[in-house]
Amino acid sequence: MEVKKVPQDQSSTYANNSKAVYATSESGEYSVVTSSGWEAEELVTKQALNEFERQACAAYELVKKGQKSPLYYHMYAQRMDLMVLAQSVGWFQWRVKRHMNPGVFAKLSANKLNQYSEALGISVEQLVTLPKLNLEEVKHEQ
């Protein structure tokens, strides 16, 4: 992309920040140029965030019903999926998926809970509980 054509669409997902992108100058050399956003990128980012919200709401309901452990909800609430969470804690996906079973999760060691809480950026106390949410409000915000 040419320097003159780097999008400057004031994307709300950038939160008044800018992003460095590579573009070619008139002489054909690559240089770093700042961009305030691109409308197409903003649309896709918002769609992805809405999908994580939807998944978190669905996970919340499953945890409330006792079908999944709180880990399942917190994974989506922190905008992760099974693969990302497994990579973050350094375990195989099948093992992390097993920990989403409420009975298995209840027996996890303090060390494993600490690893999850660190990967998710929340405390162990938050990890083992389900926050009180009004899902109707969350759904209307989307």
PDB file of C-alpha atoms in Angstrom:
ATOM      1  CA  MET A   1       0.000   0.000   0.000  1.00  0.00           C
ATOM      2  CA  GLU A   2       1.217   3.484  -0.775  1.00  0.00           C
ATOM      3  CA  VAL A   3       1.834   5.992   2.016  1.00  0.00           C
ATOM      4  CA  LYS A   4      -0.906   8.283   0.649  1.00  0.00           C
ATOM      5  CA  LYS A   5      -3.453   5.431   0.696  1.00  0.00           C
ATOM      6  CA  VAL A   6      -2.970   4.310   4.314  1.00  0.00           C
ATOM      7  CA  PRO A   7      -6.468   4.466   5.872  1.00  0.00           C
ATOM      8  CA  GLN A   8      -7.167   7.219   8.396  1.00  0.00           C
ATOM      9  CA  ASP A   9     -10.780   6.367   9.299  1.00  0.00           C
ATOM     10  CA  GLN A  10     -10.620   7.262  13.041  1.00  0.00           C
ATOM     11  CA  SER A  11     -11.572   3.747  14.158  1.00  0.00           C
ATOM     12  CA  SER A  12     -13.325   3.604  17.531  1.00  0.00           C
ATOM     13  CA  THR A  13     -11.630   0.255  18.207  1.00  0.00           C
ATOM     14  CA  TYR A  14      -8.286   2.058  18.325  1.00  0.00           C
ATOM     15  CA  ALA A  15      -9.475   4.162  21.294  1.00  0.00           C
ATOM     16  CA  ASN A  16      -7.858   7.362  19.935  1.00  0.00           C
ATOM     17  CA  ASN A  17      -4.570   5.553  19.372  1.00  0.00           C
ATOM     18  CA  SER A  18      -2.805   4.850  16.120  1.00  0.00           C
ATOM     19  CA  LYS A  19      -1.219   1.756  14.664  1.00  0.00           C
ATOM     20  CA  ALA A  20       2.028   1.437  12.755  1.00  0.00           C
ATOM     21  CA  VAL A  21       1.728  -0.106   9.294  1.00  0.00           C
ATOM     22  CA  TYR A  22       4.198  -0.578   6.473  1.00  0.00           C
ATOM     23  CA  ALA A  23       3.635   1.331   3.260  1.00  0.00           C
ATOM     24  CA  THR A  24       5.673   2.138   0.184  1.00  0.00           C
ATOM     25  CA  SER A  25       6.930   5.641  -0.444  1.00  0.00           C
ATOM     26  CA  GLU A  26       6.970   7.343  -3.849  1.00  0.00           C
ATOM     27  CA  SER A  27      10.503   6.006  -4.336  1.00  0.00           C
ATOM     28  CA  GLY A  28       9.265   2.435  -3.694  1.00  0.00           C
ATOM     29  CA  GLU A  29      10.933   2.012  -0.311  1.00  0.00           C
ATOM     30  CA  TYR A  30       9.045   0.611   2.663  1.00  0.00           C
ATOM     31  CA  SER A  31       8.460   2.904   5.593  1.00  0.00           C
ATOM     32  CA  VAL A  32       6.426   2.843   8.787  1.00  0.00           C
ATOM     33  CA  VAL A  33       3.307   5.009   8.676  1.00  0.00           C
ATOM     34  CA  THR A  34       0.703   5.548  11.386  1.00  0.00           C
ATOM     35  CA  SER A  35      -2.948   4.789  10.750  1.00  0.00           C
ATOM     36  CA  SER A  36      -5.917   5.907  12.831  1.00  0.00           C
ATOM     37  CA  GLY A  37      -7.906   2.934  11.602  1.00  0.00           C
ATOM     38  CA  TRP A  38      -9.674   1.382   8.705  1.00  0.00           C
ATOM     39  CA  GLU A  39     -13.444   1.065   8.468  1.00  0.00           C
ATOM     40  CA  ALA A  40     -13.314  -2.566   7.279  1.00  0.00           C
ATOM     41  CA  GLU A  41     -10.959  -3.548  10.108  1.00  0.00           C
ATOM     42  CA  GLU A  42     -13.205  -1.835  12.659  1.00  0.00           C
ATOM     43  CA  LEU A  43     -16.246  -3.741  11.387  1.00  0.00           C
ATOM     44  CA  VAL A  44     -14.496  -7.105  11.612  1.00  0.00           C
ATOM     45  CA  THR A  45     -13.087  -6.326  15.069  1.00  0.00           C
ATOM     46  CA  LYS A  46     -16.538  -5.410  16.365  1.00  0.00           C
ATOM     47  CA  GLN A  47     -17.999  -8.602  14.894  1.00  0.00           C
ATOM     48  CA  ALA A  48     -15.331 -10.663  16.648  1.00  0.00           C
ATOM     49  CA  LEU A  49     -15.980  -8.902  19.963  1.00  0.00           C
ATOM     50  CA  ASN A  50     -19.731  -9.485  19.604  1.00  0.00           C
ATOM     51  CA  GLU A  51     -19.076 -13.172  18.951  1.00  0.00           C
ATOM     52  CA  PHE A  52     -16.994 -13.459  22.131  1.00  0.00           C
ATOM     53  CA  GLU A  53     -19.813 -11.734  24.049  1.00  0.00           C
ATOM     54  CA  ARG A  54     -22.313 -14.196  22.596  1.00  0.00           C
ATOM     55  CA  GLN A  55     -20.094 -17.150  23.504  1.00  0.00           C
ATOM     56  CA  ALA A  56     -19.566 -15.789  27.023  1.00  0.00           C
ATOM     57  CA  CYS A  57     -23.343 -15.445  27.520  1.00  0.00           C
ATOM     58  CA  ALA A  58     -23.938 -19.000  26.285  1.00  0.00           C
ATOM     59  CA  ALA A  59     -21.115 -20.274  28.513  1.00  0.00           C
ATOM     60  CA  TYR A  60     -22.564 -18.396  31.489  1.00  0.00           C
ATOM     61  CA  GLU A  61     -25.873 -20.237  31.072  1.00  0.00           C
ATOM     62  CA  LEU A  62     -24.144 -23.635  30.870  1.00  0.00           C
ATOM     63  CA  VAL A  63     -22.151 -22.909  34.037  1.00  0.00           C
ATOM     64  CA  LYS A  64     -25.312 -21.766  35.856  1.00  0.00           C
ATOM     65  CA  LYS A  65     -26.964 -25.065  34.876  1.00  0.00           C
ATOM     66  CA  GLY A  66     -23.987 -27.015  36.249  1.00  0.00           C
ATOM     67  CA  GLN A  67     -23.023 -28.392  32.849  1.00  0.00           C
ATOM     68  CA  LYS A  68     -19.658 -26.608  32.667  1.00  0.00           C
ATOM     69  CA  SER A  69     -17.129 -25.278  35.177  1.00  0.00           C
ATOM     70  CA  PRO A  70     -16.535 -21.542  35.735  1.00  0.00           C
ATOM     71  CA  LEU A  71     -13.346 -21.944  33.686  1.00  0.00           C
ATOM     72  CA  TYR A  72     -15.518 -22.303  30.576  1.00  0.00           C
ATOM     73  CA  TYR A  73     -17.182 -18.925  31.145  1.00  0.00           C
ATOM     74  CA  HIS A  74     -13.971 -17.108  32.086  1.00  0.00           C
ATOM     75  CA  MET A  75     -12.217 -18.389  28.954  1.00  0.00           C
ATOM     76  CA  TYR A  76     -14.752 -16.600  26.720  1.00  0.00           C
ATOM     77  CA  ALA A  77     -15.108 -13.595  29.030  1.00  0.00           C
ATOM     78  CA  GLN A  78     -11.353 -13.020  28.604  1.00  0.00           C
ATOM     79  CA  ARG A  79     -11.688 -13.317  24.801  1.00  0.00           C
ATOM     80  CA  MET A  80      -9.957 -16.658  24.532  1.00  0.00           C
ATOM     81  CA  ASP A  81     -10.884 -19.973  23.005  1.00  0.00           C
ATOM     82  CA  LEU A  82      -9.767 -23.502  23.862  1.00  0.00           C
ATOM     83  CA  MET A  83      -6.630 -23.351  21.730  1.00  0.00           C
ATOM     84  CA  VAL A  84      -5.474 -19.983  23.102  1.00  0.00           C
ATOM     85  CA  LEU A  85      -6.131 -20.979  26.720  1.00  0.00           C
ATOM     86  CA  ALA A  86      -4.337 -24.312  26.270  1.00  0.00           C
ATOM     87  CA  GLN A  87      -1.327 -22.544  24.764  1.00  0.00           C
ATOM     88  CA  SER A  88      -1.364 -19.963  27.557  1.00  0.00           C
ATOM     89  CA  VAL A  89      -1.150 -22.583  30.300  1.00  0.00           C
ATOM     90  CA  GLY A  90       1.094 -24.931  28.289  1.00  0.00           C
ATOM     91  CA  TRP A  91      -1.223 -27.955  28.339  1.00  0.00           C
ATOM     92  CA  PHE A  92      -2.865 -30.060  25.664  1.00  0.00           C
ATOM     93  CA  GLN A  93      -6.329 -28.941  24.581  1.00  0.00           C
ATOM     94  CA  TRP A  94      -7.913 -32.223  25.699  1.00  0.00           C
ATOM     95  CA  ARG A  95      -6.645 -31.607  29.216  1.00  0.00           C
ATOM     96  CA  VAL A  96      -8.005 -28.059  29.383  1.00  0.00           C
ATOM     97  CA  LYS A  97     -11.313 -29.242  27.918  1.00  0.00           C
ATOM     98  CA  ARG A  98     -11.483 -31.902  30.646  1.00  0.00           C
ATOM     99  CA  HIS A  99     -11.084 -29.176  33.283  1.00  0.00           C
ATOM    100  CA  MET A 100     -14.280 -27.590  31.972  1.00  0.00           C
ATOM    101  CA  ASN A 101     -16.165 -30.488  33.537  1.00  0.00           C
ATOM    102  CA  PRO A 102     -17.473 -29.204  36.909  1.00  0.00           C
ATOM    103  CA  GLY A 103     -16.488 -32.378  38.794  1.00  0.00           C
ATOM    104  CA  VAL A 104     -12.953 -32.392  37.434  1.00  0.00           C
ATOM    105  CA  PHE A 105     -12.560 -28.630  37.929  1.00  0.00           C
ATOM    106  CA  ALA A 106     -13.601 -28.905  41.592  1.00  0.00           C
ATOM    107  CA  LYS A 107     -10.657 -31.260  42.217  1.00  0.00           C
ATOM    108  CA  LEU A 108      -7.950 -29.153  40.559  1.00  0.00           C
ATOM    109  CA  SER A 109      -4.873 -28.419  42.625  1.00  0.00           C
ATOM    110  CA  ALA A 110      -4.036 -24.920  43.798  1.00  0.00           C
ATOM    111  CA  ASN A 111      -1.101 -24.931  41.372  1.00  0.00           C
ATOM    112  CA  LYS A 112      -3.328 -25.628  38.355  1.00  0.00           C
ATOM    113  CA  LEU A 113      -5.836 -22.996  39.472  1.00  0.00           C
ATOM    114  CA  ASN A 114      -2.982 -20.494  39.805  1.00  0.00           C
ATOM    115  CA  GLN A 115      -1.817 -21.272  36.271  1.00  0.00           C
ATOM    116  CA  TYR A 116      -5.313 -20.696  34.915  1.00  0.00           C
ATOM    117  CA  SER A 117      -5.807 -17.491  36.892  1.00  0.00           C
ATOM    118  CA  GLU A 118      -2.484 -16.135  35.659  1.00  0.00           C
ATOM    119  CA  ALA A 119      -3.281 -17.013  32.033  1.00  0.00           C
ATOM    120  CA  LEU A 120      -6.734 -15.428  32.292  1.00  0.00           C
ATOM    121  CA  GLY A 121      -5.548 -12.355  34.198  1.00  0.00           C
ATOM    122  CA  ILE A 122      -7.985 -12.887  37.073  1.00  0.00           C
ATOM    123  CA  SER A 123      -7.649 -14.024  40.685  1.00  0.00           C
ATOM    124  CA  VAL A 124      -8.211 -17.627  41.764  1.00  0.00           C
ATOM    125  CA  GLU A 125     -11.250 -16.409  43.725  1.00  0.00           C
ATOM    126  CA  GLN A 126     -12.727 -14.982  40.519  1.00  0.00           C
ATOM    127  CA  LEU A 127     -11.808 -18.118  38.572  1.00  0.00           C
ATOM    128  CA  VAL A 128     -13.709 -20.505  40.830  1.00  0.00           C
ATOM    129  CA  THR A 129     -16.888 -18.412  40.906  1.00  0.00           C
ATOM    130  CA  LEU A 130     -19.379 -17.174  38.375  1.00  0.00           C
ATOM    131  CA  PRO A 131     -19.959 -13.417  38.515  1.00  0.00           C
ATOM    132  CA  LYS A 132     -23.475 -12.098  38.889  1.00  0.00           C
ATOM    133  CA  LEU A 133     -24.542 -10.830  35.477  1.00  0.00           C
ATOM    134  CA  ASN A 134     -27.780  -9.566  34.066  1.00  0.00           C
ATOM    135  CA  LEU A 135     -27.637 -11.300  30.690  1.00  0.00           C
ATOM    136  CA  GLU A 136     -30.548  -9.265  29.345  1.00  0.00           C
ATOM    137  CA  GLU A 137     -28.501  -6.077  29.787  1.00  0.00           C
ATOM    138  CA  VAL A 138     -25.461  -7.690  28.170  1.00  0.00           C
ATOM    139  CA  LYS A 139     -27.531  -8.869  25.189  1.00  0.00           C
ATOM    140  CA  HIS A 140     -29.053  -5.405  24.698  1.00  0.00           C
ATOM    141  CA  GLU A 141     -25.600  -3.772  24.709  1.00  0.00           C
ATOM    142  CA  GLN A 142     -24.628  -5.822  21.668  1.00  0.00           C
TER     143      GLN A 142
END
